[in-house]
Structures are given as structure tokens and as C-alpha cells.
Amino acid sequence: MQSTVAVEEAPAHINAIPPKEAPLHSYTPSSLRLEPIQIVRLPELKASEPRESGKFADHQLPEQMAVMYACLATGEMERARRIFMVLHKNNPEDMLVLGDIRMHNSFMDAYMNASPSPRTKDALKWFESLSKYKVKPDLTSFAILIKGFIRMDSMHTAKVMMMEMQKAGYTIEDLRKCPDLQMEDVEKVNSVVQMLKPASAKLEPLIAETPITPSTPEYAEVNPVKNSKNETVIGVKLMRDTLDALAIKNLSRYERQVKLEERSYQSALDKMQHDQISIPDQLNVRPLKAHLWQWHQALKASIKVELRRIENTLERRSVSEDAALDKDRLLYGPFLKLLSPDKLSIITILELLRLNNSGGIIEGMKSARALIGVGKAIESEYNAEQMAKKSNKALFDQRYSVHELYGNGKLFNMAIRKAETKRSEAMHPTDWTPVWPESTRAKVGSVLTTLLMDCAKVQIPSFDPETNQKIVEEIPAFYHAYQYSKGQRIGVIKVHSHISEILSTEPVGAVIHPRLLPMLVHPRPWLAYNDGGYLNAQSTIMRIRHCPQQYEYLRKAHEEGLLFRVYNGLDVLGKTRWAVNKKVLGTVLEAWNSGKEFGKIPAAVGMIEDLPKPDDYDTSTKAKAKWLADNRKLKLDAKNHHSLRCDVNYKVEIARAFADEPMFFPHNLDFRGRAYPIPPLFNHLGNDLCRGLLQFDEAKPLGAKGFTWLKIHLANLAGFDKHSLSARAQFTMDHLEDIFDSADKPMEGHRWWLKAEDPWQCLATCIEVADAIRSGDPENFMSRIPVHQDGTCNGLQHYAALGGDMAGAQQVNLVPSDSPQDVYTGVAQAVERMLEKQAAEGVESAQMLVGRVTRKIVKQTVMTNVYGVTFIGARAQIENRLKETEGIPEDQVRALSTYLTQQVFASIGEMFTGARAIQDWLAESARRIAKSVPKSVVNPETEEIHENLVNNNKRKKSKTSKQAIADQQMTSVIWTTPLNLPIVQPYRKMEHKQVRTNLQSLTIKDPSQASPVNVQKQRTAFPPNFIHSLDATHMLMSAVGCVEAGLTFASVHDSYWTHARDVEVMNEVLRKQFIMLHSNNIMANLQNEFMERYKDYLYPVTLVVANPGEPVGEGMIAWDDERIRRKNSKAIENGKGEVFLPDPVEVQDEPFVPMGTVEKSNKKDSNVFHFGDDEDDEHDLSSVIIEEDEEELEAEAKAMGKALRKRSKKKAANKLFHSWDPISFPPLPDKGEFDVRKVAESDYFFS
């Protein structure tokens, strides 16, 4: 369902485009306004109703579906059919939704490919039964049967099926392009076509092959990374070897990328097998590759034994006395048969090594993460295998054609994109591939991990205590244990310290899957929400975790044709071609190989020895405890340091591997719409080292103004970024001696570049500036360094534009000024003035802090305040900064941080009143939405939850109890961005389920179950998430605008990058896109969308019952109101007596709530949101409505200067009546006088 909300535009004086007589540059947007917002609506999410005894529970359905899928894939047809029949019998309604034509096609395909011979009768019988299950055959259905009959040389039956196919509306040409047919199948189609009508026998040739030009770039070789023994580490060498093996002269980069993705784990296996030849005989010097090969051989043998046990169990010849284990084998058995033992083994080993030191576990990992990670890796690899098998010549040609359109820019034409999307959807494989539930992943991962733990050994040199001779002991490389983390006892898988030490010098490159690396060619363009990114691996446009509802909204928005502008923006980001800066790489390698700490590269650390024991170690318990604690801290710091060095090693090795190659980063979104590169280990969103190693592959001459912008960029990196643009350019010229020294002698010179906050980016720019000057003609120097333009506290910029806040706009550079305004310095100065005043009044805390409040202390809190940081979180931020400040006693830090946080919040509230008002409106609206329920949930006669929706537990719940209502609060905050991207907040109180594995019982979250929302998170997260979505919208709009202007573009959230010569054009794009975005009345559109989307929802309210004769004021209800009489009569009918009596009753303390937001915005509803705390009243909803931390609320309320509702112990003479009203929203805050078009004149909007 889709509806259109009228998009309200801002008043004419705000909506206007800057006058033509004063253009900034030459960029003109292709469109001057955004398309109207289209609201995508799906059926309301309801809590699960209790199922009858004997039927599958909700969480069992996905498990059974996954088992059925695995059985089909491994030839267990009868078991798959039995599961299907049971599912249909017990869950007919669910199966009508889940059992679409793709599932039925999987059955027919399995029958036609059965071993030893096709079961054609069963396939035809299934085809004939489709109408029984209310599904219609699609092109794939016919292709499966026709392909099977052609391969059996049953041409007559194939002809009949072709005729049926044509009756269903599909053509022969459609059949030839179907990805289910391989080239040999398409050729045989011709002979069958001859048996049809002559007119249809004439076929068009396949898409002409596009000639591929071999690409053999020549670059200088890069020196390899060495370990402490001056030996080449294997590290990511495996990845480089894989790329070198693919550098075949007759293959294009496109074909090499396809091959690279296909090889994946096979390349790791090949390399491991090759390495074992060079293993030395001495056990005490065995490298990691020796251990890997031994583990692989042992694990592969164990897997084969386990597969035989599974077969015996399936044949009812159980080899285990444990019935539960045999039952588990029936569940995980089919999944172990999906891949070869070779692949199962290598995936398990590499996944566990990859997860080492993750999740805060030193020398190990959390069991749940490891088991599910192994299971998910196996699922992904099998899906990738199947996807590759479905790629025939027609599909390859189609994808290559789209790739070429993307490469030459034609795909950014909306008409061409829509046509290619339609063509792609017609040819895209439509296999049924159910997602494995977490419980299934855990069981599969558990059996493989357990087998590895049993067979993976480490040989450790030791001494025989009796003979004192050298011996070699075999110790398990992995072992299971329990430890406490954040007060909870969790299972962990530990890695032997010997292996961890080896990994410190030999990080396993094989753990880096090719799908986690940059691409050799530009990514597959996004033609659908699940079609884009890597060439063969399937990706989704959004990273969705535990929110199936978001996936459904994306699918629906795509079907409605609403996501093309989002696709365009992501394609722009993916089209940017990057290269490794080899001069910087040379310095990085030199610094790395030195083993010393340098430029934020951690030093290589040897063995950590225990601290010397104190003299009173044996006599003083206190001294012994301190020594143990100090040792633990020393070793923990060393492990963390080692982890950082491993991370740097990965980045350096990937840079080495791609030193000879251009690279591309496919992008997708988080749930708020912010774009991220899919390769996680090495990209331009990484740390300073990553960014310093990267540059644009395309070089452009600096031009007349480009050299000036390059100098400004260097000044920014050097920390001289709070001055005018001309002063920054002069700063660079004043430091030319330092710049030349840094470029020529980065290691041996004065190392001026190391003083920068981002040293490696500073070094790269020093080299570029030096080369440009030495060229003798800087204007024609070919530059490749990305120049950054950063927003000024981007969240506050959006808040100021939304609220028309002139004072706020001035602080964040939305209005013209002679020099850039620094909001962080402004807040620090305002706080300092407050402290001086209070210090003069004798406030001790102020006296201790005067003169010590710097920009650095307040920056993080100011930055995150607009993104919803709590008072407690802000206090922790300031506390960390105060610990770094000299002159503040350690025992006073906590108290002073609380006091200072209050002053910072007060200053922000005064400086950004408009932002605070909008933030409060967003939070209150989200709270009302999260508290609401659909009308269908409430009985209109009794105003109670419908009886059939109340779960029947051991203790029967009332239909109006707090828990009964909380169970029905399923409503997420959903909104639509200006680019028509629907966003669903994922915060729910997900049910936990226990999964028994053969390693341990795991408690995991079950996202497949419909769960109530987490009201607190829905409320607090909405303001920052909404602002993030606007920030992301502006970025995607700017990306498309830059392509229209002919620029190279990259972004890191609110930092935008391009060539130096194009900075001014990009700045104009950014301004005009920001003006276009905020020329729409975004807040009014959001309010209209909420009223439309939630118009059929009810919100719980509490009214005060007026006593007889008492005036009925706002928030009250007369004692004889019809609703009260109706509820009383119902209660009497049920034998409960009257519910509301006129006698006074004691009401306990009201919940503690900061006042100001609701009362200011909607005084009429002031009694609607807060309920009494009478625990004896079964209708009480207080704990449902108020879920705040009282200490945090009190501190935050004081910090914001809000009045607090005083807690009263007196008796009240009124009763409370709980009811439901249609949901409503507070009035929007008044908009200020700021005119958004002033942004066009601000030189420091982004700078």
C-alpha cells in the first residue's frame, strides 16, 4: 500500500534559489526540487497469537524451512517432502505466504536433477499440484522442466511444456535468457523450436560479445613486509598471491574479479597445500602454515567420520547412545552435506582465527559469536556457489552490459536505469534461498568447532620433570571455558597463547575473504534492493540486523519504484576509482619494519615478563593483590597493543596487494541511510593510516585555484583550521621548509608532519605540495590527493535549518562571516564565562575549573548532544577529558565532571534553543508512537485488550494489566527520507531462546519472533537517527550533483572529498543541495506522514475522575461519564463489583519525570502521559509508560534547567481512569527567521 503526503514547501523567501547575478560557480542542478514523499505502508505488525498444541511454534518454522531446503540440495527428497506436507498441514496460513513459487521450483528442480536418474514423474506431478497450493508457475518453473526433458532427449515432452509456457505469456526469447539454462541447453532449445510454429522458429542471435581489452599495468614492485626475524610474513601474502595468479594477460579486470570471487576459500586451500611442502622438520620452529595444514587434514578426516555417523542415523542405525545427539544430527546433518569436507574444514579454521581477540575476549572469542559466525560463513559460501552456477552466457552478457553502462555514466539516466532494472529482474535467478535461523547456524557451527577443538593440536617444546630431557607436548590449540564479562558468565573459546604469539607476526591472510576486499573493477550497479555490489556475491542495499520489517519495507519501496535516487547515490560512491599512494606506502613499510612506535603505528612488543615481586609479597595480602592486579593490567595492555598492531598489519598488507591495481569500494547503507563501504578492512572511512595510503586513481591538473585549495587542505590537516581561508593558505607557504623536509626525509628529517593530528594524511599532502612546487608549473601539476570539505557540527547545521534558528545558524557557519565560526570554542567560552561568574560567588567547583575548560574538553559532548547523548554519557566523556587535564586532583574528577556537564548542557540549551525544541518534539512523537497499538487490538466496548490476544501463562493476566498492554506495543517509529527511503527503527525487546549445542547451551536472540518495541530506545534514538537520515540524504544528493558537474566524489559522512581543482564547484553543489533539501518543510512533512501512517492507532491515556459536583477540567473525566458507566456495568456482569468508587483513595508518588517538553508543547495533554503508581490497581500503566533511569533523569533535568515534578506524599481525592484515544502529535515548534538560502553565501558552510 502506498500513499502520497503533500510535501509542504518552505515560504517563498526561504525556497528561493540564489539570484543569477551572483552565482558561485557553474553548477546548475538538474532538478530544483525533490519529488513528493511517497509513504509505503505494510500490514500492521501484531504480537504472536498462542498456537494450538501440536503445531509448530513461530520460531520452529524458519528452522524447518531451512532443513527442508538443505534436504532438497543434498538429495534427501522424501524427507523434504514430508517436512513440506507437515508444514502445510499444521501451518496452512503461514505456508500460503512462505511457500511461494520459488519453493515449489526448488522441489521440481531437485526431482529433475535427482541421482542416479531424474524423477520426471514426480516433477510433473508437483507441477500439476501448483494450483492446489494457490501458486502459478513462472518462467523458471517451465525452464526447469524443459531443461530436464531436453537433457533426457525427451523432445516431445519438452515441446508440450514450451507450448504451455507460451500460453502462460512467456516467449522463446524469454526462455533462452533464463539463468537456469546453460549454453548447451539453449542450443538444444533450437531443435525443439523447429517442432513448433515456423514463425517462432526464427530466433535472434544472443547478445553480441563485447571485446575485452587485456589490461596489464606496469608498476614498480613494493618491498614486502618483514617480521622480527627478517622473514617475509605470510600475512595477507595469500591474498596477493591470489591476485598475482589471476593476472593473466588474456583476462580483463572484470573477468579477474569474477575469478577472484569464485576462488574464495579454494585459493586458501591451494595455498595451504602448497605451503606444507616447505615445512621445516624442527617442531619448535614450526610456522603457522604448518599448524594450519595439520589441522586441516585432521579436521577433514573428522568431518568425513561425522558424515558417516549422520548417514547411519538417517538410516536408523544410530551409532550413539545419546538420543539427543542423534536428534541434533537429523537437524544439522543436511547442512554439513552442502559443501565438501575440504571447504567445511578451511572455513571453520579461518573463521575461528579471524574472530580471535574479538568481542573483548583476549586470546579467544565468545562462543555464541564463534559458532554462529562459522555457521553463517558456511551459509554464505554455499549461496555464493549456487549463484555462480546459475550464471549463464546471457546473464553474464547482461551484467557486463549493465557494468559498461555504469562505467560510461549512461546508467545515471533515470530512463535507462529503469529499463535495465526491468531487464535484470526478468533474467535474475529466482531461486528459493531461505535464511538460516541463528539456531541452525549455531548447531552447524558447534559441531564443526567441536571437531576442530578435538583434533587441532599445538606442539610445545618442554622438559620431562623426571629426566630433565627435552620433549614435545601436544596441547589443544582451542579449548572451551567460561569467564565473566560485564557481570555475566559467558562461554568462550580460547586460543592457545602459542598460536596468538605466532599470529602477532604472521597474521593469517587467508582469513580475509575476497568479498571483504576492494574490487578490481567498479561494483555491480544497484538495480534493486538486493542486486548490486560485488559481481557474484549477493548483497542487500541496507545492513539489516534483527529487523525483518525493514527488509519488507525496502522490498515494497523498490516494487513501487521509489529507490532509484538512492541507487544512483550509492553508484556514484562505488564508481570512484582509488589507488595506493606508493610514496606513503614506502614510508609506512619502513616504519612498520623498524618495529618501533611511529606515526600511530604501534611498536612490536616481545614477551611480557611479570613485574618483580615486592618484598612483602608472601606476608602481605594487600601487596600480593596489588602485584597480581598490576600484572593483569600489564598483560591486558600488551594484548590490546598487539591487537592494534595486527589491525595495522592487515591494512598494510592489503595496500601492498593492491599497489599495482586500481580499486573500487562497493557501498551500502546502514538502517538510517548512511553510506559505508562494504569492504571493512581497508577503505577511506578507515583511520588516518588508511586515508594517508589512499588517493584518487585519476589525476587532474590543479588549475588556477586548485593549488590554493591544496595548501588550505594541508593547513587543515596540520591543525590550523580555525582561521580564514587566506590565512590557511599562507600558513602552508610559511612552512615550506618543513614541508620539503617532511616529503624528502619523512623518517630521518625533522618529522614536522608527525605533529599533525592526522600525520599520514599530512605526509601525503606534504609530498603532493612539494611535487607541485618543484614541477615549476603548479597549475598544470597532475594531482590525485583528495581535498576534504568538512561540515561544522553537521547535526547542528540540520537542526538550525529545520528550526530557522538564526543564533544557531551563525554558530555553525550557515550564514556568511569573515572567518569560520567554531561552535566548540563558542561553547567552551560560554561555559568559561559561567564558571567565572559562579567562582566569584564562591562556588568551589567553579573555582577549581576556571581557566581549564578548553575546546577539547567540550567538543565530544557538543558533537554528540544533538545526536541524543544522555547526561550520564556526556559526563563520562567530560570525565575522560578531565583526567587528561593537569592540575585536577584525581579524587575530584567525578564530582567536577558532573558539575561541568551541567554547565555545558545549560550553555548548549541557551545557544541552540531551536535545536532543543525540535529534539524534544521528535522524542515526544516517538514515545507516543511506540506506546500506541492498532485499533484492532482494543475492544471498543470495554476499552481493553481483546481477550484472544492475551497470552495464557501459568498465572492468567488481566486484559488491562501492564504486561498485557506492553505485549501489544509493536509499533516501531517509521519515517520516509526526502529521497523516499523508508526507515524502520529496529529497537525491540527480542525474545531470547536457548539453543542446545554439543559445545554448550547458547542463549540467542530470535529476530524471527514478533516482539514488542523497546519504548525507551525508540524514544531516545529517534532524534539522532532522524538527523542522521537527513545528513545521509544530503550526502547522496550531493554525490549525484557532483557527478552531474563532472567531479570525482567521495564522502566520509559529513566530510566530502574531491580533486583540489574542483573544490569550489563541489562547495557550490553542497550548498545548492542543502538549500534544495531544506526548502521542503521537512518537519511539517514528517508530522503529516506520522498522522497518515498512524491514523488507525490508539494511545493509552489516563484521566482523573472528577468527584460528584467537582468541575471537570482538562485531563479529567466526569464520575458519571458514559465510558465509566459502561466499564462498571461490564465489571458487575463479570461479578467484580464496581471499579470506580467516589470515595477518596490514596495515590502514591507519581513517577519522576522532567517537565517542560510535553507541558510546553501541548498543555491540554499534560495529564495524558503520566500515570499514578498505585501498585494495587491492575489497570496501572506507569511502568509501561515511564522506563527512565531516575538518577539520569534528575541530573539531565537539572542540567537543562527544567522544573521537576515534586514528589508528593499527600492523599488524593480522585481516582484514575485508564482509556485509549486516537494518537495525536504535539504542535510543531515555531520556526525562526533564518533564511536557508543564506547558505549559498557562506564560504565556511563546508571548509
PDB file of N, CA, C and O in Angstrom, residues 419 579 695 759 842:
ATOM      1  N   ALA A 419      14.884   0.887 -17.301  1.00  0.00           N
ATOM      2  CA  ALA A 419      14.789  -0.155 -18.326  1.00  0.00           C
ATOM      3  C   ALA A 419      15.724  -1.318 -17.993  1.00  0.00           C
ATOM      4  O   ALA A 419      15.348  -2.487 -18.119  1.00  0.00           O
ATOM      5  N   ALA A 579      43.540   4.477  -5.710  1.00  0.00           N
ATOM      6  CA  ALA A 579      44.856   3.855  -5.891  1.00  0.00           C
ATOM      7  C   ALA A 579      45.649   4.017  -4.599  1.00  0.00           C
ATOM      8  O   ALA A 579      45.352   4.878  -3.777  1.00  0.00           O
ATOM      9  N   GLN A 695      44.617   7.462  -2.504  1.00  0.00           N
ATOM     10  CA  GLN A 695      44.470   8.659  -3.318  1.00  0.00           C
ATOM     11  C   GLN A 695      43.594   8.315  -4.516  1.00  0.00           C
ATOM     12  O   GLN A 695      43.356   7.135  -4.805  1.00  0.00           O
ATOM     13  N   PRO A 759      48.671  12.400  10.962  1.00  0.00           N
ATOM     14  CA  PRO A 759      50.018  12.520  10.387  1.00  0.00           C
ATOM     15  C   PRO A 759      50.176  11.918   8.999  1.00  0.00           C
ATOM     16  O   PRO A 759      50.855  12.500   8.144  1.00  0.00           O
ATOM     17  N   GLY A 842      31.612  32.174  44.918  1.00  0.00           N
ATOM     18  CA  GLY A 842      32.124  31.257  45.921  1.00  0.00           C
ATOM     19  C   GLY A 842      31.869  29.792  45.662  1.00  0.00           C
ATOM     20  O   GLY A 842      32.074  28.962  46.559  1.00  0.00           O
TER      21      GLY A 842
END
